[in-house]
Protein backbone atom coordinates (compact mmCIF):
# COMPACT_ATOMS: atom_id res chain seq x y z
CA MET A 1 -0.08 0.00 -0.14
CA ALA A 2 1.58 3.40 -0.97
CA GLU A 3 1.94 5.84 1.81
CA VAL A 4 0.66 9.41 1.61
CA PRO A 5 3.37 11.84 1.13
CA ARG A 6 4.23 13.43 4.43
CA ARG A 7 5.08 17.21 4.99
CA ASP A 8 8.27 17.44 6.64
CA GLU A 9 7.64 21.09 8.08
CA PRO A 10 4.29 23.38 8.48
CA THR A 11 4.27 25.96 5.73
CA ASP A 12 2.88 28.28 8.39
CA ALA A 13 4.40 29.39 11.42
CA GLY A 14 3.95 32.19 14.15
CA PRO A 15 0.69 33.91 15.50
CA ALA A 16 -2.52 34.03 13.73
CA SER A 17 -2.34 37.76 13.56
CA ALA A 18 0.78 37.55 11.48
CA ARG A 19 -0.86 35.43 8.73
CA ALA A 20 -4.23 36.46 8.77
CA GLY A 21 -5.34 39.00 6.25
CA LEU A 22 -5.35 39.40 2.27
CA SER A 23 -5.48 42.49 0.46
CA LEU A 24 -8.56 42.79 -1.83
CA VAL A 25 -6.39 42.91 -4.84
CA ASP A 26 -4.80 39.57 -3.95
CA ALA A 27 -8.39 38.25 -2.99
CA ALA A 28 -9.75 39.03 -6.44
CA THR A 29 -6.84 37.20 -7.73
CA ALA A 30 -7.57 34.17 -5.56
CA VAL A 31 -11.26 33.73 -6.84
CA ASP A 32 -10.71 34.95 -10.35
CA GLY A 33 -13.01 38.17 -9.95
CA ARG A 34 -13.01 42.05 -10.65
CA LEU A 35 -13.36 44.87 -8.46
CA VAL A 36 -15.72 47.83 -8.80
CA PRO A 37 -15.03 50.57 -7.56
CA TYR A 38 -11.80 50.13 -5.83
CA GLU A 39 -8.65 52.12 -5.03
CA PRO A 40 -5.68 49.88 -4.71
CA GLY A 41 -4.03 49.64 -1.27
CA ARG A 42 -7.13 50.78 0.81
CA LEU A 43 -8.43 47.39 2.20
CA THR A 44 -7.06 44.35 3.70
CA LEU A 45 -9.66 41.29 4.45
CA THR A 46 -9.60 39.53 7.82
CA GLU A 47 -13.00 37.83 7.83
CA VAL A 48 -15.53 36.32 5.49
CA SER A 49 -19.19 36.23 6.36
CA CYS A 50 -22.17 34.62 4.60
CA ASP A 51 -24.82 36.12 7.07
CA SER A 52 -25.81 39.74 7.24
CA ARG A 53 -26.88 39.37 10.81
CA ASP A 54 -23.23 38.81 11.78
CA ALA A 55 -21.17 41.55 13.63
CA MET A 56 -18.97 42.76 11.01
CA ALA A 57 -15.81 43.81 12.15
CA PRO A 58 -13.47 46.08 10.03
CA GLY A 59 -11.88 43.93 7.40
CA THR A 60 -14.97 41.66 6.77
CA ILE A 61 -16.18 40.91 3.25
CA PHE A 62 -19.95 40.02 3.27
CA ALA A 63 -20.41 37.01 0.53
CA ALA A 64 -23.77 37.38 -1.12
CA VAL A 65 -24.67 33.54 -1.62
CA PRO A 66 -27.72 32.73 -3.80
CA GLY A 67 -29.88 30.35 -1.67
CA SER A 68 -32.65 27.91 -2.50
CA VAL A 69 -34.79 30.04 -0.31
CA THR A 70 -33.63 33.29 -0.81
CA ASP A 71 -30.98 35.44 -2.46
CA GLY A 72 -27.90 36.86 -0.65
CA HIS A 73 -27.91 39.80 -2.70
CA ARG A 74 -31.06 41.14 -0.89
CA PHE A 75 -28.81 41.55 2.20
CA VAL A 76 -26.02 43.34 0.93
CA GLU A 77 -27.15 46.62 2.16
CA ALA A 78 -27.75 45.06 5.74
CA ALA A 79 -24.35 43.87 5.85
CA VAL A 80 -22.77 47.03 4.81
CA ALA A 81 -24.92 48.87 7.54
CA ALA A 82 -23.71 46.11 9.89
CA GLY A 83 -20.11 47.23 9.07
CA ALA A 84 -18.97 44.96 6.27
CA SER A 85 -15.88 46.64 4.50
CA ALA A 86 -16.81 45.08 1.33
CA VAL A 87 -19.11 42.96 -0.42
CA MET A 88 -18.64 39.63 -2.84
CA VAL A 89 -21.39 39.46 -5.60
CA GLU A 90 -22.43 37.92 -8.93
CA ARG A 91 -23.62 41.36 -10.25
CA ALA A 92 -22.47 44.65 -9.22
CA GLN A 93 -24.95 46.52 -6.90
CA GLU A 94 -26.05 49.93 -7.13
CA GLY A 95 -25.48 52.75 -4.74
CA LEU A 96 -23.11 50.75 -2.49
CA GLU A 97 -20.21 52.79 -0.74
CA VAL A 98 -17.72 49.92 -0.15
CA PRO A 99 -15.83 47.92 -2.81
CA GLN A 100 -17.50 45.06 -4.74
CA LEU A 101 -15.77 41.92 -5.45
CA VAL A 102 -17.76 40.46 -8.50
CA VAL A 103 -17.39 36.76 -9.48
CA ALA A 104 -19.23 34.26 -11.58
CA ASP A 105 -20.47 32.16 -8.59
CA VAL A 106 -20.21 33.43 -5.04
CA ARG A 107 -21.02 30.19 -3.59
CA ALA A 108 -17.91 28.40 -5.27
CA ALA A 109 -16.05 31.36 -4.22
CA VAL A 110 -16.69 31.52 -0.74
CA GLY A 111 -14.52 28.49 0.53
CA PRO A 112 -11.33 29.17 -1.54
CA LEU A 113 -11.86 33.22 -0.34
CA ALA A 114 -12.27 32.11 3.42
CA GLN A 115 -9.11 29.66 3.28
CA ALA A 116 -7.15 32.48 1.82
CA VAL A 117 -8.14 35.08 3.97
CA ALA A 118 -7.31 32.57 6.82
CA GLY A 119 -3.90 32.27 5.44
CA HIS A 120 -4.59 28.65 4.27
CA PRO A 121 -4.35 26.92 7.64
CA ALA A 122 -4.93 23.45 6.22
CA GLN A 123 -1.27 23.64 4.53
CA SER A 124 -0.05 23.41 8.01
CA LEU A 125 -2.25 20.46 9.07
CA GLN A 126 -2.28 16.73 7.82
CA LEU A 127 -6.17 17.02 6.45
CA ILE A 128 -7.95 13.70 6.11
CA GLY A 129 -11.71 13.74 4.94
CA VAL A 130 -14.26 11.01 4.86
CA THR A 131 -17.64 10.81 2.79
CA GLY A 132 -20.12 7.95 2.80
CA THR A 133 -23.78 7.56 3.95
CA ASN A 134 -22.74 5.69 7.14
CA GLY A 135 -19.55 5.48 9.34
CA LYS A 136 -18.16 9.34 8.95
CA THR A 137 -18.56 9.95 12.55
CA THR A 138 -17.31 6.70 13.87
CA PHE A 139 -14.08 6.87 11.55
CA VAL A 140 -13.08 10.54 12.32
CA THR A 141 -13.60 9.99 15.85
CA LEU A 142 -11.42 6.47 15.71
CA LEU A 143 -8.77 8.08 13.76
CA ALA A 144 -8.32 11.08 15.58
CA ALA A 145 -8.18 8.80 18.98
CA LEU A 146 -5.64 6.64 17.28
CA LEU A 147 -3.30 9.36 15.81
CA GLY A 148 -3.33 10.76 19.46
CA ARG A 149 -2.02 7.34 20.91
CA LEU A 150 0.64 7.62 17.89
CA GLY A 151 1.89 10.75 19.05
CA VAL A 152 0.11 13.07 16.88
CA ARG A 153 -2.09 15.68 18.17
CA ALA A 154 -5.38 15.42 16.12
CA GLU A 155 -8.82 16.77 16.20
CA ALA A 156 -12.08 15.24 14.62
CA PHE A 157 -14.49 17.54 12.79
CA GLY A 158 -18.06 16.68 12.15
CA THR A 159 -21.60 15.73 13.39
CA LEU A 160 -20.45 15.64 16.93
CA THR A 161 -18.59 19.09 17.05
CA GLY A 162 -20.83 21.55 15.12
CA ALA A 163 -24.13 22.37 14.00
CA ARG A 164 -23.40 21.13 10.31
CA THR A 165 -21.77 17.84 9.64
CA THR A 166 -19.33 19.82 7.61
CA PRO A 167 -19.14 23.69 8.25
CA GLU A 168 -19.81 26.47 5.84
CA GLY A 169 -16.63 27.74 4.00
CA PRO A 170 -15.95 30.88 6.49
CA ASP A 171 -16.65 28.53 9.70
CA LEU A 172 -14.37 25.71 8.37
CA ALA A 173 -11.54 28.19 7.61
CA ARG A 174 -11.89 29.51 10.97
CA GLN A 175 -11.79 26.19 12.81
CA LEU A 176 -8.75 24.96 10.66
CA ARG A 177 -7.07 28.17 11.59
CA ALA A 178 -7.84 27.73 15.43
CA ALA A 179 -6.73 24.07 14.96
CA ALA A 180 -3.22 25.10 13.38
CA ASP A 181 -2.79 27.96 15.87
CA THR A 182 -3.16 25.76 19.03
CA GLY A 183 -0.76 23.00 17.82
CA VAL A 184 -3.00 20.42 16.30
CA GLN A 185 -1.12 18.54 13.66
CA ALA A 186 -4.07 16.54 11.92
CA VAL A 187 -7.42 16.92 11.35
CA ALA A 188 -9.91 14.06 10.23
CA MET A 189 -13.49 15.67 8.98
CA GLU A 190 -16.38 14.43 7.84
CA VAL A 191 -17.45 15.87 4.40
CA SER A 192 -20.98 15.52 3.51
CA SER A 193 -22.58 15.37 0.39
CA HIS A 194 -24.26 18.79 0.95
CA ALA A 195 -20.85 20.08 1.67
CA LEU A 196 -19.36 19.03 -1.55
CA ALA A 197 -22.35 19.99 -3.56
CA LEU A 198 -22.51 23.45 -2.07
CA HIS A 199 -18.70 23.94 -2.40
CA ARG A 200 -18.06 24.12 1.52
CA VAL A 201 -14.57 22.51 1.28
CA ASP A 202 -13.66 24.01 -2.11
CA GLY A 203 -10.04 25.64 -1.51
CA LEU A 204 -9.00 22.64 0.36
CA VAL A 205 -6.42 19.80 -0.58
CA PHE A 206 -6.72 16.67 1.58
CA ASP A 207 -3.60 14.52 2.39
CA LEU A 208 -6.16 11.57 2.53
CA VAL A 209 -9.76 11.12 1.19
CA VAL A 210 -11.94 8.05 2.50
CA PHE A 211 -15.05 6.63 1.31
CA THR A 212 -16.95 4.24 3.56
CA ASN A 213 -20.07 3.26 1.65
CA LEU A 214 -23.36 4.54 0.03
CA GLY A 215 -27.02 4.04 0.92
CA ARG A 216 -30.20 5.74 0.46
CA ASP A 217 -30.21 8.94 2.39
CA HIS A 218 -30.64 12.76 1.49
CA LEU A 219 -32.94 12.18 -1.48
CA ASP A 220 -34.79 15.26 -0.04
CA PHE A 221 -31.55 17.54 -1.29
CA HIS A 222 -30.38 15.25 -3.85
CA ALA A 223 -32.67 14.69 -6.81
CA THR A 224 -31.55 10.95 -7.49
CA GLN A 225 -29.44 8.46 -5.92
CA GLU A 226 -27.02 8.83 -9.19
CA GLU A 227 -26.81 12.79 -8.10
CA TYR A 228 -26.28 11.63 -4.52
CA PHE A 229 -23.20 9.69 -5.33
CA ALA A 230 -21.97 12.21 -8.09
CA ALA A 231 -21.65 14.67 -5.14
CA LYS A 232 -19.66 12.05 -3.00
CA ALA A 233 -17.31 11.39 -5.79
CA ARG A 234 -16.31 15.05 -6.09
CA LEU A 235 -14.12 14.49 -3.12
CA PHE A 236 -11.95 12.12 -5.02
CA GLU A 237 -11.05 14.41 -7.81
CA PRO A 238 -7.40 14.58 -8.09
CA GLU A 239 -7.28 18.24 -7.55
CA ARG A 240 -8.79 17.81 -4.16
CA ALA A 241 -6.70 15.14 -2.66
CA ARG A 242 -3.49 13.50 -2.70
CA HIS A 243 -4.40 9.69 -2.01
CA GLY A 244 -7.85 7.77 -1.70
CA LEU A 245 -8.76 5.14 0.45
CA LEU A 246 -11.81 3.30 -0.60
CA CYS A 247 -14.16 0.47 1.05
CA VAL A 248 -14.16 -2.13 -1.75
CA ASP A 249 -17.21 -4.17 -0.10
CA ASP A 250 -19.44 -1.47 -1.45
CA VAL A 251 -20.03 -1.41 -5.18
CA HIS A 252 -19.59 2.54 -5.21
CA GLY A 253 -16.05 1.97 -3.74
CA ARG A 254 -15.31 -0.34 -6.46
CA LEU A 255 -16.54 2.40 -9.06
CA LEU A 256 -14.68 5.10 -7.46
CA ALA A 257 -11.41 2.98 -7.52
CA ASP A 258 -12.26 2.27 -11.25
CA ALA A 259 -12.72 5.81 -12.11
CA ALA A 260 -9.92 7.26 -9.80
CA GLY A 261 -7.83 8.33 -12.80
CA ALA A 262 -4.70 10.32 -11.49
CA LEU A 263 -5.41 9.99 -7.79
CA PRO A 264 -3.59 6.95 -6.13
CA VAL A 265 -5.93 4.84 -4.30
CA SER A 266 -5.76 2.05 -1.94
CA ALA A 267 -8.51 -0.30 -0.98
CA TYR A 268 -9.91 -1.94 2.23
CA SER A 269 -12.24 -4.71 2.96
CA VAL A 270 -13.56 -6.34 5.96
CA GLU A 271 -12.72 -9.74 4.28
CA ASP A 272 -9.01 -9.27 4.78
CA LEU A 273 -9.70 -9.63 8.53
CA ASP A 274 -9.19 -12.96 10.26
CA GLU A 275 -9.94 -14.50 13.63
CA VAL A 276 -12.94 -12.23 14.04
CA SER A 277 -14.51 -12.30 17.30
CA LEU A 278 -17.42 -10.14 18.45
CA SER A 279 -19.19 -9.28 21.78
CA ALA A 280 -21.40 -6.62 23.15
CA THR A 281 -18.47 -4.76 24.57
CA GLY A 282 -16.15 -4.81 21.58
CA SER A 283 -14.34 -6.73 18.68
CA ARG A 284 -11.28 -8.36 18.22
CA PHE A 285 -9.68 -9.67 15.02
CA SER A 286 -6.31 -10.39 13.25
CA TRP A 287 -5.15 -7.37 10.90
CA ARG A 288 -1.80 -7.63 8.90
CA GLY A 289 -0.72 -10.15 11.11
CA HIS A 290 -1.33 -8.25 14.51
CA THR A 291 -4.22 -8.90 16.99
CA VAL A 292 -6.59 -5.77 17.61
CA SER A 293 -9.03 -5.49 20.03
CA VAL A 294 -11.34 -2.42 20.15
CA ALA A 295 -14.07 -1.47 22.74
CA VAL A 296 -16.29 -0.95 19.43
CA ALA A 297 -19.23 -3.40 19.04
CA GLY A 298 -21.13 -4.51 16.01
CA ARG A 299 -20.02 -6.37 13.01
CA PHE A 300 -20.88 -3.18 10.72
CA ASN A 301 -18.36 -1.14 12.65
CA LEU A 302 -15.53 -3.63 11.56
CA ALA A 303 -15.28 -1.67 8.44
CA ASN A 304 -15.05 1.59 10.40
CA VAL A 305 -12.41 0.48 12.53
CA LEU A 306 -10.36 -1.05 9.54
CA ALA A 307 -10.67 2.45 7.75
CA ALA A 308 -8.87 3.97 10.92
CA LEU A 309 -6.41 1.48 10.78
CA GLU A 310 -5.54 1.62 7.19
CA ALA A 311 -5.69 5.61 7.18
CA ALA A 312 -3.09 5.61 9.88
CA VAL A 313 -0.54 3.28 7.90
CA LEU A 314 -1.12 5.69 4.96
CA LEU A 315 -0.29 8.61 7.07
CA GLY A 316 3.17 6.97 7.83
CA HIS A 317 2.62 4.72 10.89
CA PRO A 318 3.86 1.33 11.00
CA ALA A 319 1.17 -1.55 11.24
CA GLU A 320 2.59 -2.92 14.51
CA ALA A 321 2.48 0.47 16.15
CA VAL A 322 -1.02 1.01 14.87
CA ALA A 323 -2.34 -2.10 16.09
CA ARG A 324 -0.79 -1.55 19.78
CA ALA A 325 -1.98 1.73 19.57
CA ALA A 326 -5.60 0.57 18.83
CA ASP A 327 -5.88 -1.47 21.92
CA GLY A 328 -9.08 -0.76 23.76
CA LEU A 329 -9.94 1.94 21.54
CA GLU A 330 -13.57 3.27 22.01
CA GLY A 331 -15.98 4.84 19.39
CA PRO A 332 -18.24 7.86 19.75
CA PRO A 333 -21.42 7.93 21.71
CA GLY A 334 -24.77 6.92 20.29
CA ARG A 335 -23.03 4.79 17.49
CA PHE A 336 -23.92 1.09 18.75
CA GLN A 337 -23.63 2.43 22.17
CA VAL A 338 -24.32 -0.20 25.04
CA VAL A 339 -26.42 1.31 27.87
CA GLU A 340 -25.06 -0.59 30.90
CA ALA A 341 -27.11 -1.31 33.67
CA ALA A 342 -26.41 0.78 37.01
CA PRO A 343 -25.44 -1.40 40.07
CA GLY A 344 -28.04 -3.07 41.74
CA GLU A 345 -30.32 -2.90 38.51
CA ASP A 346 -31.86 -5.57 36.20
CA ALA A 347 -29.40 -5.88 33.39
CA ALA A 348 -32.16 -7.56 31.18
CA PRO A 349 -32.82 -6.68 28.58
CA ALA A 350 -29.44 -5.51 27.11
CA VAL A 351 -30.08 -2.20 25.39
CA ILE A 352 -28.09 -0.44 22.29
CA VAL A 353 -28.33 3.00 21.16
CA ASP A 354 -27.64 3.78 17.69
CA TYR A 355 -27.67 6.64 15.15
CA ALA A 356 -29.15 4.77 12.29
CA HIS A 357 -31.45 6.73 10.40
CA SER A 358 -31.27 5.42 6.83
CA PRO A 359 -32.67 1.93 5.47
CA ASP A 360 -28.91 0.63 4.93
CA ALA A 361 -27.71 1.74 8.55
CA LEU A 362 -30.67 0.42 10.55
CA ALA A 363 -30.13 -3.13 8.64
CA GLY A 364 -26.51 -3.11 9.78
CA ALA A 365 -27.60 -2.13 13.40
CA LEU A 366 -30.19 -4.70 13.42
CA ASP A 367 -28.01 -7.50 11.99
CA SER A 368 -25.26 -6.72 14.37
CA ALA A 369 -27.65 -6.86 17.12
CA ARG A 370 -29.11 -10.28 16.08
CA GLU A 371 -25.72 -11.56 15.84
CA LEU A 372 -25.21 -10.55 19.67
CA VAL A 373 -28.44 -11.75 20.75
CA GLY A 374 -28.77 -14.94 18.77
CA ASP A 375 -32.01 -16.83 19.38
CA GLY A 376 -33.14 -14.26 21.93
CA HIS A 377 -35.80 -11.83 21.31
CA LEU A 378 -35.01 -8.52 19.79
CA THR A 379 -36.91 -5.48 19.99
CA VAL A 380 -36.34 -2.21 17.69
CA VAL A 381 -37.65 1.25 18.77
CA PHE A 382 -37.28 3.80 16.01
CA GLY A 383 -38.68 6.81 14.15
CA CYS A 384 -38.21 9.08 11.04
CA GLY A 385 -37.29 12.57 10.94
CA GLY A 386 -39.85 14.92 9.44
CA ASP A 387 -38.88 17.28 6.79
CA ARG A 388 -36.39 14.72 5.44
CA ASP A 389 -36.49 12.01 2.42
CA ARG A 390 -40.03 10.66 2.90
CA ALA A 391 -39.75 7.68 0.46
CA LYS A 392 -37.16 5.95 2.81
CA ARG A 393 -39.64 5.78 5.51
CA PRO A 394 -41.45 2.54 4.23
CA ALA A 395 -38.06 1.08 3.47
CA MET A 396 -36.95 1.53 6.90
CA GLY A 397 -40.41 -0.19 8.19
CA ARG A 398 -39.64 -3.10 6.06
CA VAL A 399 -35.76 -3.46 7.32
CA ALA A 400 -37.17 -3.24 10.97
CA ALA A 401 -40.15 -5.89 10.08
CA GLU A 402 -37.45 -8.44 8.52
CA ARG A 403 -34.89 -8.25 11.45
CA ALA A 404 -36.52 -7.62 14.65
CA ASP A 405 -39.17 -9.69 16.39
CA ARG A 406 -40.87 -6.77 17.74
CA VAL A 407 -41.09 -3.27 16.03
CA ILE A 408 -42.12 -0.13 17.93
CA ILE A 409 -42.45 2.56 15.69
CA THR A 410 -42.17 6.37 17.60
CA SER A 411 -41.47 9.98 17.01
CA ASP A 412 -38.06 11.00 15.81
CA ASN A 413 -37.63 14.68 15.23
CA PRO A 414 -40.93 15.51 13.43
CA ARG A 415 -40.12 19.16 12.78
CA ASN A 416 -42.83 20.52 10.92
CA GLU A 417 -44.83 17.21 9.72
CA ASP A 418 -47.35 15.47 11.71
CA PRO A 419 -45.57 12.53 13.80
CA LEU A 420 -48.47 10.17 13.42
CA ALA A 421 -48.21 10.44 9.46
CA ILE A 422 -44.81 9.72 9.85
CA ALA A 423 -45.28 6.83 11.93
CA GLU A 424 -47.91 5.37 9.69
CA SER A 425 -45.72 5.77 6.52
CA VAL A 426 -43.14 3.69 8.32
CA ALA A 427 -45.77 1.36 9.37
CA GLN A 428 -46.99 0.62 5.75
CA GLY A 429 -43.49 -0.57 5.13
CA SER A 430 -43.45 -3.09 7.84
CA ALA A 431 -46.71 -4.38 6.95
CA GLU A 432 -45.73 -5.32 3.59
CA VAL A 433 -43.45 -7.98 4.87
CA SER A 434 -44.76 -9.03 8.26
CA PRO A 435 -48.40 -10.31 9.08
CA THR A 436 -47.56 -8.84 12.83
CA PRO A 437 -48.46 -5.13 12.49
CA PRO A 438 -45.91 -2.80 14.24
CA GLU A 439 -46.92 -0.95 17.24
CA ILE A 440 -47.06 2.84 17.30
CA GLU A 441 -46.29 4.80 20.41
CA LEU A 442 -45.52 8.56 19.42
CA ASP A 443 -44.27 9.39 22.95
CA ARG A 444 -40.57 8.29 22.56
CA ARG A 445 -40.13 8.08 26.20
CA ARG A 446 -43.17 5.70 26.57
CA ALA A 447 -42.02 3.75 23.54
CA ILE A 448 -38.78 3.12 25.17
CA ARG A 449 -40.36 2.06 28.50
CA THR A 450 -42.66 -0.29 26.72
CA ALA A 451 -39.87 -2.06 25.01
CA LEU A 452 -37.82 -2.43 28.32
CA ALA A 453 -40.89 -3.29 30.50
CA SER A 454 -41.92 -6.50 28.35
CA ALA A 455 -38.33 -7.49 27.67
CA ALA A 456 -36.91 -10.89 28.97
CA ASP A 457 -33.80 -12.40 29.87
CA GLY A 458 -31.69 -12.88 26.81
CA SER A 459 -33.33 -10.35 24.74
CA LEU A 460 -32.08 -7.02 23.38
CA VAL A 461 -33.54 -3.59 22.53
CA LEU A 462 -32.11 -1.36 19.94
CA VAL A 463 -33.23 2.27 20.06
CA ALA A 464 -32.28 3.60 16.91
CA GLY A 465 -32.36 7.16 14.93
CA LYS A 466 -31.05 9.60 17.27
CA GLY A 467 -27.92 8.07 18.70
CA HIS A 468 -25.79 11.10 20.18
CA GLU A 469 -28.42 13.95 20.00
CA THR A 470 -29.67 15.41 23.14
CA THR A 471 -32.83 17.10 22.22
CA GLN A 472 -36.10 16.27 20.11
CA THR A 473 -37.37 18.89 17.54
CA PHE A 474 -40.92 19.57 17.11
CA ALA A 475 -42.67 22.30 14.83
CA ASP A 476 -43.00 24.64 17.90
CA ARG A 477 -40.19 23.76 20.31
CA VAL A 478 -37.19 21.87 21.09
CA GLU A 479 -36.91 19.36 23.96
CA PRO A 480 -34.43 17.83 25.90
CA PHE A 481 -34.22 14.01 24.79
CA ASP A 482 -31.14 11.92 25.00
CA ASP A 483 -31.87 8.18 24.22
CA ALA A 484 -29.29 6.71 26.40
CA VAL A 485 -30.26 9.07 29.30
CA VAL A 486 -33.77 8.04 29.06
CA VAL A 487 -33.23 4.40 28.78
CA ALA A 488 -31.11 4.77 32.08
CA GLU A 489 -34.10 6.57 33.54
CA GLU A 490 -36.69 4.02 32.63
CA ARG A 491 -34.58 1.17 33.51
CA ALA A 492 -33.98 2.63 36.98
CA HIS A 493 -37.72 3.16 37.40
CA LEU A 494 -38.53 -0.54 36.27
CA SER A 495 -35.98 -1.60 38.86
CA GLY A 496 -37.32 0.65 41.64
CA PRO A 497 -40.00 -0.17 44.20
CA ALA A 498 -42.60 1.96 42.12
CA ALA A 499 -41.91 -0.20 39.09
CA GLY A 500 -45.61 -1.04 38.52
CA GLU A 501 -46.73 2.76 38.37
CA ASP A 502 -47.17 4.69 34.97
CA ARG A 503 -46.08 7.98 34.59
CA ALA A 504 -46.67 10.75 32.39
């Protein structure tokens, strides 16, 4: 396996203030734009903003991004009134008293401009990007921890660290700048299909890009599955990356390998692992002749662990050292997370919380749960989010009915949709493959309580859909809700002296 070229020395050094800032003339060159009107030498850019509501410090340029709902050009005057020193637009605006940087495509220019204004911080980091429908968060969490054990100061960017899986270009540039300035040496970041389609990572060159898998998801944003895959594939264009690592257990990984062109690529497959042993507390296997034992459960997670191991080798670490460093490595919260019973509580049933919110992810979680429970009873509690791909709901219902002994459909994050309508759509899929109708309990806490209360010894309950999330979003409110916390609370209630009482 070829190794990713390593940087001998960082390209940047010194405090951020010594690097940050870009003359407007250089900014125009960086994004192939033109300036109107402008007197050379008058302005240095220090910040890029896409939101006219931001506090605009001197040196801020406002990027008027055209959106699907509204056009940022409508807000250039508000941005200038808020203090913006310049604006980036696709068409010059009348009556503005600040310089205008006119470009062909503002959205495509924001990322490169933000990275340039921030002093190209990624050039002083090992930058690893991962895309795929499932496994991104687990991969970046594992890789950052693994690199840390190998003596590399690393951070993970993604679902667990921000409001978006991949931040907008200006936010991403600021985060990378902060990482570089605080001594971080490597960043492993999730790169969503939205980010690629919306140019959020434009202006970056990744040392290593990783593909996990492709299932059905985000078709509320992408018109077709083919468009969804095409967005993911953009990360593997030679101008964006130095090396690719592809899961060839997935047909789309094999397609990417065939179409890589000038990009050097390496492949990984769980079929290459030997002596695999799985339990509710972790996995053990032989990799490259070395025994690896990690505290990451679930057969579907083997691919994520393997990707992190192979990535570390590609980044220049010997396989033997990587195997040693991986000992006891833990995954992120809410990803096939076993919720342990407190001392003195009944440990039956076993309970696992997982983020699975697509048909493929739910199938993988249920298959892994079935492998752990064997002939025991398997219950799944899950729902589907509102304002998202509606066509996947019946598919998730079918997956649940095919794999679980008991299906309890509940509310996820209904957002602006009717929770009952969402649940009934899921139930239609279950009814297609099972004569036993699924149960519908829209109160998520009650659904979890019901599953726990009637489960017997040797059984397992999978609570899927929200994983690490700590809130539940409705049309008119956001309420605290953490599946793992609620499971612990309900288990304690059922083990207590008032276990027979029902609660609101």
